[in-house]
mmCIF file of C-alpha atoms in Angstrom:
data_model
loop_
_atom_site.group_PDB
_atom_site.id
_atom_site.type_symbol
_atom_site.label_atom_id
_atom_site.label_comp_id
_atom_site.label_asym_id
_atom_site.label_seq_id
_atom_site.Cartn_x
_atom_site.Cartn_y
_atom_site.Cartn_z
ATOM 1 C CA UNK A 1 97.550 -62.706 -36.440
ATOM 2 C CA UNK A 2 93.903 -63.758 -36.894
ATOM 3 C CA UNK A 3 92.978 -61.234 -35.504
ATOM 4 C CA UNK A 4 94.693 -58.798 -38.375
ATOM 5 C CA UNK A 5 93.432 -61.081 -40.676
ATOM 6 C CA UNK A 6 89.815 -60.506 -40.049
ATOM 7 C CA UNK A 7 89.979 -56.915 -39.861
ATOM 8 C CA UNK A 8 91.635 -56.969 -43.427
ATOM 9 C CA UNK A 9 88.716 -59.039 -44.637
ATOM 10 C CA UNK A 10 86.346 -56.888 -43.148
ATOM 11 C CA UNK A 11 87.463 -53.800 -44.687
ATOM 12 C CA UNK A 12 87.921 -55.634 -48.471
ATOM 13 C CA UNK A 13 84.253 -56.604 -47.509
ATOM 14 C CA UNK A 14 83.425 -53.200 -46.847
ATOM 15 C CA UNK A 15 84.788 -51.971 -49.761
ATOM 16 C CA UNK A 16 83.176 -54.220 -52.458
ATOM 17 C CA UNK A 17 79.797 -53.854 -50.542
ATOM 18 C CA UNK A 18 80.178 -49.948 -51.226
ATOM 19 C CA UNK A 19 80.892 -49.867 -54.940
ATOM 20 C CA UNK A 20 78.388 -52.331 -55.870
ATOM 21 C CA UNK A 21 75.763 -50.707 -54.155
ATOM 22 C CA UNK A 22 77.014 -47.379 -55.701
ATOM 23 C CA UNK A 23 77.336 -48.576 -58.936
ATOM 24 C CA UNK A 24 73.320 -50.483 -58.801
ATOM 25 C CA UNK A 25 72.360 -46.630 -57.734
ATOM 26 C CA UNK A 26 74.176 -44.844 -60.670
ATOM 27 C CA UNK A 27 72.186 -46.837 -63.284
ATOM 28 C CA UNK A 28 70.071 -44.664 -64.910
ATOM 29 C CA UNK A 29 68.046 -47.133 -66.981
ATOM 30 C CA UNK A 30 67.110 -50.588 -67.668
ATOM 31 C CA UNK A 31 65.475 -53.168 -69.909
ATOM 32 C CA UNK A 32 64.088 -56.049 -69.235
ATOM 33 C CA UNK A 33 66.088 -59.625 -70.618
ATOM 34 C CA UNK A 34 69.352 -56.523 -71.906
ATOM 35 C CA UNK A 35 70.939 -53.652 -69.754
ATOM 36 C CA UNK A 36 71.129 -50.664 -71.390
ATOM 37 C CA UNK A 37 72.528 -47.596 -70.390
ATOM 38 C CA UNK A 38 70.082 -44.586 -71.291
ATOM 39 C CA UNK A 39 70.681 -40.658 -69.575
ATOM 40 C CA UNK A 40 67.737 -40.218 -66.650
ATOM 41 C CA UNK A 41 65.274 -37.386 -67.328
ATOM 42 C CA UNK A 42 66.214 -34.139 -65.997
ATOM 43 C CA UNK A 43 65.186 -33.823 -62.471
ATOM 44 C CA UNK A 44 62.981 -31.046 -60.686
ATOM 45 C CA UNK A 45 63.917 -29.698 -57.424
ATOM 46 C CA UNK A 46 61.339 -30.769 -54.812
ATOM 47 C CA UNK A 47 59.486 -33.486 -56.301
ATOM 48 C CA UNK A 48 60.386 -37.088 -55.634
ATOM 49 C CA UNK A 49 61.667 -39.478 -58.076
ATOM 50 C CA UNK A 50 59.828 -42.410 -59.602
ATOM 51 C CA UNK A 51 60.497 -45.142 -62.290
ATOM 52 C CA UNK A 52 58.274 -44.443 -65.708
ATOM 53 C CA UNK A 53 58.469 -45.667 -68.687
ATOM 54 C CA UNK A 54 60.321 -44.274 -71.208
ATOM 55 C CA UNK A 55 59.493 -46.066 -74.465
ATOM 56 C CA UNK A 56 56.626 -48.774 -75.968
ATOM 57 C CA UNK A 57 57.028 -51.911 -78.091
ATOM 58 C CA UNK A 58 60.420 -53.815 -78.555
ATOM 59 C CA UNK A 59 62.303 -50.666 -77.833
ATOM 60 C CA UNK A 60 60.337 -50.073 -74.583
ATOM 61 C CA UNK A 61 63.078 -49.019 -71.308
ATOM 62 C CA UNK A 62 62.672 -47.677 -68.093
ATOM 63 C CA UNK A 63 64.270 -44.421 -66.301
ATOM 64 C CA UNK A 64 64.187 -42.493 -63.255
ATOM 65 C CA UNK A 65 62.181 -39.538 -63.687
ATOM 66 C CA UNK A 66 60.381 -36.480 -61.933
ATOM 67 C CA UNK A 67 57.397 -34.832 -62.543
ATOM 68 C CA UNK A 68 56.029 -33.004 -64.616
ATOM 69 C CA UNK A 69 58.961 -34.446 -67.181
ATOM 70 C CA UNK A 70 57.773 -37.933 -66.411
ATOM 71 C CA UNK A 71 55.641 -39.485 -69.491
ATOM 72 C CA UNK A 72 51.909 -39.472 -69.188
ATOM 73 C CA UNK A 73 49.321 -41.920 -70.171
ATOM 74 C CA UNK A 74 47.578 -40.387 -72.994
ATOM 75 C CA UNK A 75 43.811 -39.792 -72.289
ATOM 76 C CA UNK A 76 41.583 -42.161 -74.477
ATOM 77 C CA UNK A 77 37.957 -41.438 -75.449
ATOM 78 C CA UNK A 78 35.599 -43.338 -77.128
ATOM 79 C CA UNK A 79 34.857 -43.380 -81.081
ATOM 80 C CA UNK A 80 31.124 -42.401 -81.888
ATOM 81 C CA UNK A 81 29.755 -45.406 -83.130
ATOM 82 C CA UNK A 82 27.609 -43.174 -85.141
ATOM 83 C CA UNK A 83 29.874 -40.812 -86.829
ATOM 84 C CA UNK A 84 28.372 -37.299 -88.325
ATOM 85 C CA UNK A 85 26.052 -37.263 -85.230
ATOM 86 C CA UNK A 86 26.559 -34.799 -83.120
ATOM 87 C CA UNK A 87 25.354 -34.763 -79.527
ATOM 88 C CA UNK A 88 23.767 -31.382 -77.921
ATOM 89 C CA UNK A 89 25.172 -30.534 -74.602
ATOM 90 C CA UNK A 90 22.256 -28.177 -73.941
ATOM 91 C CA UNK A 91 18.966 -27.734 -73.996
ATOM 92 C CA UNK A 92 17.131 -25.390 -76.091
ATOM 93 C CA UNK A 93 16.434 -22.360 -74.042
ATOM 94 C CA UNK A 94 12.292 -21.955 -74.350
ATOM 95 C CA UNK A 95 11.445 -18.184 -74.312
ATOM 96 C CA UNK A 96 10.217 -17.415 -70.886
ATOM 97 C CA UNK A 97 6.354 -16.650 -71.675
ATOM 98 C CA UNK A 98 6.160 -19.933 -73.756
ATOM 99 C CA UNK A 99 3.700 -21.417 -71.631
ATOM 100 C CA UNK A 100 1.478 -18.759 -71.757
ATOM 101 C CA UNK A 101 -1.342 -18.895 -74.205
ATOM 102 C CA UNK A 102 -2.136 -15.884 -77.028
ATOM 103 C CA UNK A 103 -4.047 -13.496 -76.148
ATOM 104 C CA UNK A 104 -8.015 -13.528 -77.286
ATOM 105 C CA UNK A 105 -8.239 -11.523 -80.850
ATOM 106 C CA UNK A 106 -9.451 -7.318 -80.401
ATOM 107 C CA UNK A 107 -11.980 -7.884 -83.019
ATOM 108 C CA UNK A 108 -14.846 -10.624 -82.978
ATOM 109 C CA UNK A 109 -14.747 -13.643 -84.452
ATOM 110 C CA UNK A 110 -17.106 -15.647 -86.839
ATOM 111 C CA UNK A 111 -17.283 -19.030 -87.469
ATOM 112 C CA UNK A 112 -19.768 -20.017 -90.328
ATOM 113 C CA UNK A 113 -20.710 -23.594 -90.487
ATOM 114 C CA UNK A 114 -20.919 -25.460 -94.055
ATOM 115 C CA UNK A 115 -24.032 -25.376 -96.167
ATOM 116 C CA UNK A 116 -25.833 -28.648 -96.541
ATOM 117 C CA UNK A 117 -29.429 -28.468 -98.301
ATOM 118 C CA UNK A 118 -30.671 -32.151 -97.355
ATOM 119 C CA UNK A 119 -29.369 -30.950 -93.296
ATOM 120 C CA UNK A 120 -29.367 -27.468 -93.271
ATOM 121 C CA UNK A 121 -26.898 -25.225 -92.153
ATOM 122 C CA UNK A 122 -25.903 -23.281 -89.133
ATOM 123 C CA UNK A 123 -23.884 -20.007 -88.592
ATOM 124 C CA UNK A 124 -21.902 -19.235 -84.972
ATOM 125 C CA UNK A 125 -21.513 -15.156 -83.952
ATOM 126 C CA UNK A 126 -19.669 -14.457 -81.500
ATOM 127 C CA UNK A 127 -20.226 -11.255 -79.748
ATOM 128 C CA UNK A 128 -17.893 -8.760 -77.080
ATOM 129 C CA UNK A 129 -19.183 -8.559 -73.145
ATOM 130 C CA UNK A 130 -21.915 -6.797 -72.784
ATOM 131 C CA UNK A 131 -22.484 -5.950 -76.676
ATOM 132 C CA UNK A 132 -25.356 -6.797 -78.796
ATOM 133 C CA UNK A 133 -24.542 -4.857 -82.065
ATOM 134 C CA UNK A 134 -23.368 -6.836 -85.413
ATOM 135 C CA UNK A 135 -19.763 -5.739 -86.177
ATOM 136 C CA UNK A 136 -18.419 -5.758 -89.867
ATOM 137 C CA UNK A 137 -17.016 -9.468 -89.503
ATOM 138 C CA UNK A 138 -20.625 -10.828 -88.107
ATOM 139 C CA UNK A 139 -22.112 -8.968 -91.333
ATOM 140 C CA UNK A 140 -19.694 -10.539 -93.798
ATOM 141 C CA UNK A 141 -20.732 -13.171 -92.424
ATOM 142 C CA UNK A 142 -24.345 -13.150 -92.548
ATOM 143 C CA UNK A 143 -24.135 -11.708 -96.066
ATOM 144 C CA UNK A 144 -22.079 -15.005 -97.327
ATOM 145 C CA UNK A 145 -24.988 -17.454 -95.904
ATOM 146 C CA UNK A 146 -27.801 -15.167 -97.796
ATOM 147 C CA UNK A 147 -28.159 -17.831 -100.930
ATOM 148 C CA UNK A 148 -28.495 -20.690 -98.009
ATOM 149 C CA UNK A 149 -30.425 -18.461 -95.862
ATOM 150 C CA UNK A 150 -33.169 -17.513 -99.153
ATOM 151 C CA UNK A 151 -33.459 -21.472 -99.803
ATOM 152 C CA UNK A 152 -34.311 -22.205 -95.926
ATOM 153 C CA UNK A 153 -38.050 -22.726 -94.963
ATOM 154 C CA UNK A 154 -37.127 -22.207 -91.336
ATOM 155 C CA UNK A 155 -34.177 -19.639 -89.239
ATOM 156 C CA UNK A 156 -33.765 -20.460 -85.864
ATOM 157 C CA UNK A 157 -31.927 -17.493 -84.226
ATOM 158 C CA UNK A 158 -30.672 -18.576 -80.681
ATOM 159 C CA UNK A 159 -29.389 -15.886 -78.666
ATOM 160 C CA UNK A 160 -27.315 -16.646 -75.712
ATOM 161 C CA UNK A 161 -24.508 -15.245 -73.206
ATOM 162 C CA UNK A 162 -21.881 -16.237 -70.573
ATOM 163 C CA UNK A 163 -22.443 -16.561 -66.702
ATOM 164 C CA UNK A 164 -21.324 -13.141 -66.088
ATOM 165 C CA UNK A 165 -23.950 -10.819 -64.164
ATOM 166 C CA UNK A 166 -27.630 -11.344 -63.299
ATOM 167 C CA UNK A 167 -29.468 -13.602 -65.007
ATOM 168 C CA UNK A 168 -32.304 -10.702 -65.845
ATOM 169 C CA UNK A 169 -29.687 -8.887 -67.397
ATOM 170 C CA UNK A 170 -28.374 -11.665 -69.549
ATOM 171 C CA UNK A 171 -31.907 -12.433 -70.619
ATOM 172 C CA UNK A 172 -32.100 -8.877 -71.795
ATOM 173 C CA UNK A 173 -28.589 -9.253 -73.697
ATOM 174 C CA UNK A 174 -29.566 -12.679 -75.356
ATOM 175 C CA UNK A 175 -33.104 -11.317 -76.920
ATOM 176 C CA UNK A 176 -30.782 -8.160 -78.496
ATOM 177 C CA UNK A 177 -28.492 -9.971 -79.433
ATOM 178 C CA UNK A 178 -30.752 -12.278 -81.594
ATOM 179 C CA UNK A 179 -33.307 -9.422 -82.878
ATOM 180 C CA UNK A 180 -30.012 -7.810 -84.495
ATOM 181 C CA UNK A 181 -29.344 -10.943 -86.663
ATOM 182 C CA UNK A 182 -33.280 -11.264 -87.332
ATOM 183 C CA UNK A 183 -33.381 -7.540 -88.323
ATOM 184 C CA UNK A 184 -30.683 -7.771 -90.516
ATOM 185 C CA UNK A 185 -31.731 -11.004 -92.621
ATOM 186 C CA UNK A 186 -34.814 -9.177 -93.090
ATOM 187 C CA UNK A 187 -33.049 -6.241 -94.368
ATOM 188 C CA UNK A 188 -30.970 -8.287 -96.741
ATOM 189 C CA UNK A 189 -33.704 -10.824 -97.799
ATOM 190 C CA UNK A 190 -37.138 -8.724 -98.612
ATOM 191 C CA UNK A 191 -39.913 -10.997 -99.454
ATOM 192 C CA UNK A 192 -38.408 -14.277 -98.278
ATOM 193 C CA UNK A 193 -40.316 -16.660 -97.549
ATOM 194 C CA UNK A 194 -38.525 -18.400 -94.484
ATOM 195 C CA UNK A 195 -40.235 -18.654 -91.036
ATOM 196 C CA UNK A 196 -37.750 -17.054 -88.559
ATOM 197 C CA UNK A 197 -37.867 -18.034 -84.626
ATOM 198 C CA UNK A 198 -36.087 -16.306 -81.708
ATOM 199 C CA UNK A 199 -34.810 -18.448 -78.690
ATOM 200 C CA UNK A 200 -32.769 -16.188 -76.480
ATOM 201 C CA UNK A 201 -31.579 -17.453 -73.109
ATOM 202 C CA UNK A 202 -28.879 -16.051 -70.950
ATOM 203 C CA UNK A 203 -26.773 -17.778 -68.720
ATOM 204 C CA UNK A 204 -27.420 -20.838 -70.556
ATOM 205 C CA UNK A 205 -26.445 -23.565 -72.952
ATOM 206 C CA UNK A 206 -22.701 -23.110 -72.769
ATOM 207 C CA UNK A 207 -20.500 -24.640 -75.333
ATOM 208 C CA UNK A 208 -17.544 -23.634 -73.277
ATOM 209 C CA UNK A 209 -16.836 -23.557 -69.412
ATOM 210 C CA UNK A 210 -16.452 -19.816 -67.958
ATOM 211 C CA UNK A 211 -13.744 -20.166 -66.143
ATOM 212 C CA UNK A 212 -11.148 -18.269 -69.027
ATOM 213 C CA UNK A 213 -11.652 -15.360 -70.798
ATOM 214 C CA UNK A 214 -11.243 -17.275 -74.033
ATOM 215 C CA UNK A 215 -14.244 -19.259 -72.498
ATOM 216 C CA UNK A 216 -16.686 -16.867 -72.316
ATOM 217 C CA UNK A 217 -15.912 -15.472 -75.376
ATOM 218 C CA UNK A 218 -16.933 -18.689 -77.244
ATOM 219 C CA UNK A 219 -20.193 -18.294 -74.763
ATOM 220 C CA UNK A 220 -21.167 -14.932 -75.914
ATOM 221 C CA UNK A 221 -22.541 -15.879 -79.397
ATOM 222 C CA UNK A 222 -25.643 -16.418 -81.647
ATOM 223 C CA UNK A 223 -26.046 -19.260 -83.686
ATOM 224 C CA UNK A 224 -28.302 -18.952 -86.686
ATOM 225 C CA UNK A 225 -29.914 -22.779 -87.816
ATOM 226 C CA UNK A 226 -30.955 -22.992 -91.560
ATOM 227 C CA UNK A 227 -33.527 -25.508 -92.128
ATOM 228 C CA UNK A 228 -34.536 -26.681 -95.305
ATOM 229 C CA UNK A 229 -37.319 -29.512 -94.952
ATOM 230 C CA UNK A 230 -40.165 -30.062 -92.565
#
């Protein structure tokens, strides 16, 4: 008899165990503090389940879901704190040769120095390598300083070159190079009264090093000194 009796409670035991734990699995939502019966989120062969949730605030619930139909968090980026600014994600591209310098002008350049009576004045031609003639840029030049030149008592006409070559030679290309300008004042200014001195030296008195092309250029030159008193 007590025997029977056990086994009956046993199976009732049984029983109950196995709907309630049915029942707990079938639930397909709930809320925290209310239960609340909600449909679970349609499920996607081969990917496990997990618990998301399914709403926000007071109305906020909880389901059984798969992905990709699970809810994602919403990626959140920060505001500008400056706003209209924009931010370049690039650098300018430089064009490749921007490093590179200009290449030294075909024809050759003058550079006349400002007139000052009480001072004097000076005048800077610059010549090609190996030339001694006066192109039409050193003339224009020489015929602007003519008024300063006419009121000088003195022209100092240095002549000078770059290190390239033998010295000899250089010597040689210095003295041309300053008899050209001294020939050509005369020209221009008949019956002047100005004293006018030659100093040529080559492969000296540099204003530039000689290590560039643009260098030697600036070497290359005669520079005419207008001297108005003593």
């Amino acid at each position: 008899m007590k025997t029977f009796l056990v086994s009956v409670l046993g199976l009732i035991c049984a029983t109950v165990s196995t709907t309630l734990l049915t029942a707990s699995c079938s639930l397909p939502a709930f809320r925290f503090g209310a239960q609340q019966t909600m449909p679970a989120l349609p499920r996607q062969p081969g990917h496990a389940l997990r618990i998301a949730q399914l709403d926000f605030g007071r109305q906020a619930s909880y389901g059984l879901c798969t992905d990709p139909a699970c809810p994602r968090v919403t990626p959140k980026t920060m505001a500008s704190s400056e706003p209209g600014w924009s931010v370049a994600t690039k650098p300018a591209m430089l064009p490749s040769d921007h490093s590179t310098m200009p290449p030294a002008p075909a024809s050759t350049p003058v550079v006349p120095a400002a007139t000052s009576p009480s001072q004097g004045a000076r005048l800077l031609l610059q010549f090609s390598s190996g030339a001694s003639t006066l192109d039409a840029k050193a003339r224009l030049a020489l015929d602007r300083m003519l008024p300063a030149a006419r009121q000088a008592r003195k022209i100092t006409i240095q002549g000078r070159t770059d290190n390239v070559g033998p010295t000899q030679a250089n010597r040689t290309i210095a003295l041309a190079r300053a008899l050209q300008v001294r020939d050509y004042l005369r020209r221009r200014m008949k019956n002047a009264n100005a004293v006018i001195a030659i100093d040529a030296k080559g492969s000296c008195c540099f204003l530039s090093n000689n290590d560039t092309p643009q260098g030697r250029q600036a070497n290359r030159r005669v520079e005419v000194v207008f001297t108005y008193q003593g």
